[in-house]
mmCIF file of C-alpha atoms in Angstrom:
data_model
loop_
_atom_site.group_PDB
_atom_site.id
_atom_site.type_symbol
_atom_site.label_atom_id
_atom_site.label_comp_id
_atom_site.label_asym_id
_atom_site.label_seq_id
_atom_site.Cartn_x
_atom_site.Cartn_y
_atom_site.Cartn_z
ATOM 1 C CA UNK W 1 -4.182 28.128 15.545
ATOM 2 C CA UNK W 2 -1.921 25.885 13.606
ATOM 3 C CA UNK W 3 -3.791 23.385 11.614
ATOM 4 C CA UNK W 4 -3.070 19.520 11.945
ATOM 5 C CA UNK W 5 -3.149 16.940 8.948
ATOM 6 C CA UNK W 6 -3.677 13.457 9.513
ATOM 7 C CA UNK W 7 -1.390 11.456 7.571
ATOM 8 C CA UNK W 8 -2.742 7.537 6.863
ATOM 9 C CA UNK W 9 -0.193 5.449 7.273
ATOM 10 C CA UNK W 10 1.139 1.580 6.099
ATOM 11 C CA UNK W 11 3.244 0.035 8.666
ATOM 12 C CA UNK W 12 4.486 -3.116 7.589
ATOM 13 C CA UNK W 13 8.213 -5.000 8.626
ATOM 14 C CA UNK W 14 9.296 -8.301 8.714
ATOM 15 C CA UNK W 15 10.321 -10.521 10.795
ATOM 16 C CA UNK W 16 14.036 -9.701 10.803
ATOM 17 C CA UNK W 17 12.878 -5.998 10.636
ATOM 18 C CA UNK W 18 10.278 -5.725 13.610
ATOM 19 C CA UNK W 19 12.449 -4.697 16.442
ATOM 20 C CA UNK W 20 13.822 -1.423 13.920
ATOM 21 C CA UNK W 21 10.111 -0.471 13.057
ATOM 22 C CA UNK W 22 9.018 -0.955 16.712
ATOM 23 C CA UNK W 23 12.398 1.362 17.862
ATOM 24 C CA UNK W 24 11.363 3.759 15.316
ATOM 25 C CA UNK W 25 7.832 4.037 15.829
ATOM 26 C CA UNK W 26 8.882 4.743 20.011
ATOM 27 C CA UNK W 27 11.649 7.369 18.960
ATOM 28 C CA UNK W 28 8.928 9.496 16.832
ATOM 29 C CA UNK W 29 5.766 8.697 18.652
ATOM 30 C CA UNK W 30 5.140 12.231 19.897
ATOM 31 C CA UNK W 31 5.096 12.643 15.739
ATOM 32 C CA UNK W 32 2.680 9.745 15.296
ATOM 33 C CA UNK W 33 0.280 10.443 17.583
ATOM 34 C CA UNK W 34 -1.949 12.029 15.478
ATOM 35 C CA UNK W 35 -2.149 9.722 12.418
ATOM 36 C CA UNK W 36 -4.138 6.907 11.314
ATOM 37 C CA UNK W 37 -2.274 3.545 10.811
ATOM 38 C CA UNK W 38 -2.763 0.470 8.959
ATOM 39 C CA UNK W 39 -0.989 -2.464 10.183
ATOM 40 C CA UNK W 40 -0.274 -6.229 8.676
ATOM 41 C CA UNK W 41 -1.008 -8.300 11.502
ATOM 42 C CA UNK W 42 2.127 -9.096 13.646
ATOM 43 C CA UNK W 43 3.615 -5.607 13.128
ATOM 44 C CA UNK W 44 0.423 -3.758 13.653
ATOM 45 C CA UNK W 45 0.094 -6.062 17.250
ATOM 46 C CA UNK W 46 3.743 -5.054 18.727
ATOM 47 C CA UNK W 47 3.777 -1.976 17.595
ATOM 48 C CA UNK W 48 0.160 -0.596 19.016
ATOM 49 C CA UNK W 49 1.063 -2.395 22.711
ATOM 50 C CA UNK W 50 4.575 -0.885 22.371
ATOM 51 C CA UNK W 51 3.249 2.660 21.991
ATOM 52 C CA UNK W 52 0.412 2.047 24.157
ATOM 53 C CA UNK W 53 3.284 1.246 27.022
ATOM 54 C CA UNK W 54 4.947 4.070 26.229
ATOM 55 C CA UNK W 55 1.823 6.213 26.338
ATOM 56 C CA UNK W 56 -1.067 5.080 27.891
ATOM 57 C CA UNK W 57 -3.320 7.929 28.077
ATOM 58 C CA UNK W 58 -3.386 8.131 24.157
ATOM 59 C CA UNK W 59 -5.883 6.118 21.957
ATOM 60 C CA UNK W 60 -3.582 5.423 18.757
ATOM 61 C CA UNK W 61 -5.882 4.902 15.584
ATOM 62 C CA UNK W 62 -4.472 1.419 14.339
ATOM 63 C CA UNK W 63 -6.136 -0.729 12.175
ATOM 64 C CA UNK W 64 -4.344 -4.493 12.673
ATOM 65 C CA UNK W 65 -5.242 -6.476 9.242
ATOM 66 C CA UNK W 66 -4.135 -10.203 8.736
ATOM 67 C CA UNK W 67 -0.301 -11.425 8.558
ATOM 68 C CA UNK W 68 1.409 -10.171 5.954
ATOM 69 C CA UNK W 69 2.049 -13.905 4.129
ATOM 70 C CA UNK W 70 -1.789 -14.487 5.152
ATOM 71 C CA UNK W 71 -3.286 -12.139 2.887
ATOM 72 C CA UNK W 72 -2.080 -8.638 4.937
ATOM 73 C CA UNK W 73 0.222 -7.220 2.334
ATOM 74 C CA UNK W 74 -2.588 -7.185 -0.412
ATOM 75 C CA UNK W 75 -4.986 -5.705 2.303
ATOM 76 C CA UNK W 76 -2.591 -2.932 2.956
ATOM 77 C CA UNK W 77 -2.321 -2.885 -1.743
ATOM 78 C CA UNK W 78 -5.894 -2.466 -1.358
ATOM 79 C CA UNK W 79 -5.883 0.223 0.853
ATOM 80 C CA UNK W 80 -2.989 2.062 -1.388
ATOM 81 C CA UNK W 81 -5.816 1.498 -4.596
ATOM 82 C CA UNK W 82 -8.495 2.854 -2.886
ATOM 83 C CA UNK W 83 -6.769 5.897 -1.459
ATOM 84 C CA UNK W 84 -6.824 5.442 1.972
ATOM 85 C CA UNK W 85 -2.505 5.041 2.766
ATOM 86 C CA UNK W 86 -0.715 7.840 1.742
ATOM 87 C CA UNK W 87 2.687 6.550 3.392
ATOM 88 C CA UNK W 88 3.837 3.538 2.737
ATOM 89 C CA UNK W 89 6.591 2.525 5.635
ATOM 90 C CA UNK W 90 7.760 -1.040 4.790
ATOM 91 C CA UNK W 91 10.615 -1.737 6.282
ATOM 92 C CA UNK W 92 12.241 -4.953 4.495
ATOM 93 C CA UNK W 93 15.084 -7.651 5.307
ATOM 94 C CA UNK W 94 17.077 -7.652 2.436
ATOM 95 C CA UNK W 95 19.192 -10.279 3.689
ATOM 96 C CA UNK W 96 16.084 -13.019 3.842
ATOM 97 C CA UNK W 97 14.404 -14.315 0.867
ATOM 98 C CA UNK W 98 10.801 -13.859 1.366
ATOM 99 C CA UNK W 99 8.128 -16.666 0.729
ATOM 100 C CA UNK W 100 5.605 -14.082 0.228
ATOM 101 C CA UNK W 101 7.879 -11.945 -1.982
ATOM 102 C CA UNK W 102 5.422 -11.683 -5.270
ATOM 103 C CA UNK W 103 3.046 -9.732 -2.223
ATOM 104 C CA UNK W 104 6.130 -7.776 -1.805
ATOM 105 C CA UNK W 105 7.409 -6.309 -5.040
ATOM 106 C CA UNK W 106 3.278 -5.726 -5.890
ATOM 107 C CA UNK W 107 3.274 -3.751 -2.655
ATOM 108 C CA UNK W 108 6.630 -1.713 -4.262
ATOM 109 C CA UNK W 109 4.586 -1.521 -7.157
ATOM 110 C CA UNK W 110 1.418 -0.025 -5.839
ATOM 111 C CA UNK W 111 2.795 2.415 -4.483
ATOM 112 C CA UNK W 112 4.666 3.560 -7.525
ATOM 113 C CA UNK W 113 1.247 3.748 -9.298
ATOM 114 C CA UNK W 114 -0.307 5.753 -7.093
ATOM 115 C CA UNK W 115 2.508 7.911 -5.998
ATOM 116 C CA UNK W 116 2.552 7.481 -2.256
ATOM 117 C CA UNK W 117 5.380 7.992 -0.551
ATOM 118 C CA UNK W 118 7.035 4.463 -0.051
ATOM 119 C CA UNK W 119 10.033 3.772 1.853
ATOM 120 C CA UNK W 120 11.838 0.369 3.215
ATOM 121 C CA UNK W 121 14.250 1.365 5.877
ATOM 122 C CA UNK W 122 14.652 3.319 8.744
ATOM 123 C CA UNK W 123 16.718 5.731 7.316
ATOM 124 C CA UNK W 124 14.163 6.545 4.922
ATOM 125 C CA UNK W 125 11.810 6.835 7.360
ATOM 126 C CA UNK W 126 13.557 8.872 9.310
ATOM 127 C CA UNK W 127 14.011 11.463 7.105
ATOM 128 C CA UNK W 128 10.367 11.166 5.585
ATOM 129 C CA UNK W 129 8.492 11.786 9.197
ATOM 130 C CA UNK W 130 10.876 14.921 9.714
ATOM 131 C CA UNK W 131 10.702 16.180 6.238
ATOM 132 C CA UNK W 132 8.655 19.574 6.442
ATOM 133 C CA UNK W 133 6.022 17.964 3.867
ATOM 134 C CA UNK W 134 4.693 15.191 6.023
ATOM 135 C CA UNK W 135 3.602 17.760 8.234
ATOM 136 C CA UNK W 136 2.099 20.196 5.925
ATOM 137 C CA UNK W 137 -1.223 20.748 6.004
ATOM 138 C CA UNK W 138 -1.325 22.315 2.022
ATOM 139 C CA UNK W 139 0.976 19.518 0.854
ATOM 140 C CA UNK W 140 -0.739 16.727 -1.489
ATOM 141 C CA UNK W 141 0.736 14.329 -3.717
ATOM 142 C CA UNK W 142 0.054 14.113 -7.518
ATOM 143 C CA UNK W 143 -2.557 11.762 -8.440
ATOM 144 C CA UNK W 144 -1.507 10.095 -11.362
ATOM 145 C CA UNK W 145 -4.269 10.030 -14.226
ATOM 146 C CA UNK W 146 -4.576 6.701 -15.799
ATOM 147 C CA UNK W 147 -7.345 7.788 -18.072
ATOM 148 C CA UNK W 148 -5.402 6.991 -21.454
ATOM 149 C CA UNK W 149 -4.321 3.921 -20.159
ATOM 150 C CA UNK W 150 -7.781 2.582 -18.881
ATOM 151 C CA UNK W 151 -9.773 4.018 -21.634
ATOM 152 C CA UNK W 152 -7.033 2.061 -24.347
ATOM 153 C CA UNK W 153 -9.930 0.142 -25.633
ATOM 154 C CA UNK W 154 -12.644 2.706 -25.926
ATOM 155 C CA UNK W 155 -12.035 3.172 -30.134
ATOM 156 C CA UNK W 156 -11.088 -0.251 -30.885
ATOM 157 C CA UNK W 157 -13.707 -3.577 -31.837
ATOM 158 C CA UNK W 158 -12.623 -5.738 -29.695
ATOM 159 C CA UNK W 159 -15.497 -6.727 -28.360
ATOM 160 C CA UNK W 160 -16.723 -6.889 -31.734
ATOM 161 C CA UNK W 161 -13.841 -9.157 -32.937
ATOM 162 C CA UNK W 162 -14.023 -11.092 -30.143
ATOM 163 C CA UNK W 163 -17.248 -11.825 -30.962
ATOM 164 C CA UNK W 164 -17.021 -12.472 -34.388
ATOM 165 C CA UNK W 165 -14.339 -15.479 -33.868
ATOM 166 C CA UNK W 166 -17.030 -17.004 -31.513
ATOM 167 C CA UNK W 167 -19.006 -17.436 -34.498
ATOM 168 C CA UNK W 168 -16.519 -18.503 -36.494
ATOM 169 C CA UNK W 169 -15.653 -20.960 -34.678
ATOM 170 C CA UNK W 170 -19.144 -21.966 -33.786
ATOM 171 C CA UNK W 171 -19.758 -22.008 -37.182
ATOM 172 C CA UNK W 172 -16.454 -24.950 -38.049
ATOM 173 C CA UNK W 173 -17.599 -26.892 -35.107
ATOM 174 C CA UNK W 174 -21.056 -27.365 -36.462
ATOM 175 C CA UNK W 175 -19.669 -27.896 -40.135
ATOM 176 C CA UNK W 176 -17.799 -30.893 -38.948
ATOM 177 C CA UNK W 177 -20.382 -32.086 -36.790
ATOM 178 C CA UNK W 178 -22.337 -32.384 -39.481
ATOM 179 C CA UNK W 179 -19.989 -33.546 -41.956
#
């Protein structure tokens, strides 16, 4: 018996972008079916009643968070940080400047840090979901170690120097109140 993996999926597009990741989530939903999805809010909406039309008999494991601009892309960053997306499929207008774009290029960023598989257009996507990785049941991605980075204080006083200019300045204040 072949063994199945459940991939856990981002699915985020915007506006100008919507109608490709709907398209694409309908051409490989027999792919799909057996992942878990998290959605920013408009996407996540179209695309569950699209592939609910298209098959109704299937209970698709979506999670629909808020609007992207509304606080949905750092929902979906929060997901990437606590290790629950592996695939990041964002699928951007690069033609539209984006009031939420700061949300955006963290989003890029994320998913650099924590080396999930990220990709922004349909093309990437496309070859990602048919790639013989994604549907490997032995394949995991490199988790990065930060350890160096987040231990970068551990042999150095600043708490102690921090500390120490408190005083110091405590220490002028009350000469000159006093004086």
């Amino acid at each position: 018996m072949e063994r199945t993996i459940t991939r856990r999926i981002g699915l985020v597009a915007h506006d100008a972008m919507k109608k490709d990741m709907i398209e694409w989530a309908l051409w490989n939903s027999e792919r799909l079916v057996v992942h878990k999805f998290y959605c920013t809010g408009t996407t996540g909406t179209l695309i569950k009643k699209a592939l609910q039309e298209k098959h109704p008999d299937v209970e698709w494991d979506i999670t629909i968070l808020k609007s992207g601009p509304l606080g949905g892309d750092q929902q979906i960053g929060s997901r990437i940080v606590e290790g629950e997306i592996d695939y990041l499929f964002f699928f951007t207008d690069p033609m539209t400047l984006q009031p939420h774009d700061t949300d955006v290029k963290a989003l890029t960023r994320l998913a650099g840090v924590e080396n999930i598989v990220f990709c922004c257009n349909r093309s990437t996507a496309d070859h990602i979901i048919t790639s013989p990785l994604f549907s490997d049941p032995n394949y995991e991605r490199i988790h990065p170690d930060y350890t160096q980075y987040t231990q970068r204080f551990a042999n150095k006083q600043i708490i102690s120097e921090a500390a120490e200019q408190v005083a110091k300045r405590k220490r002028k204040q009350n000469k000159t109140r006093n004086d």
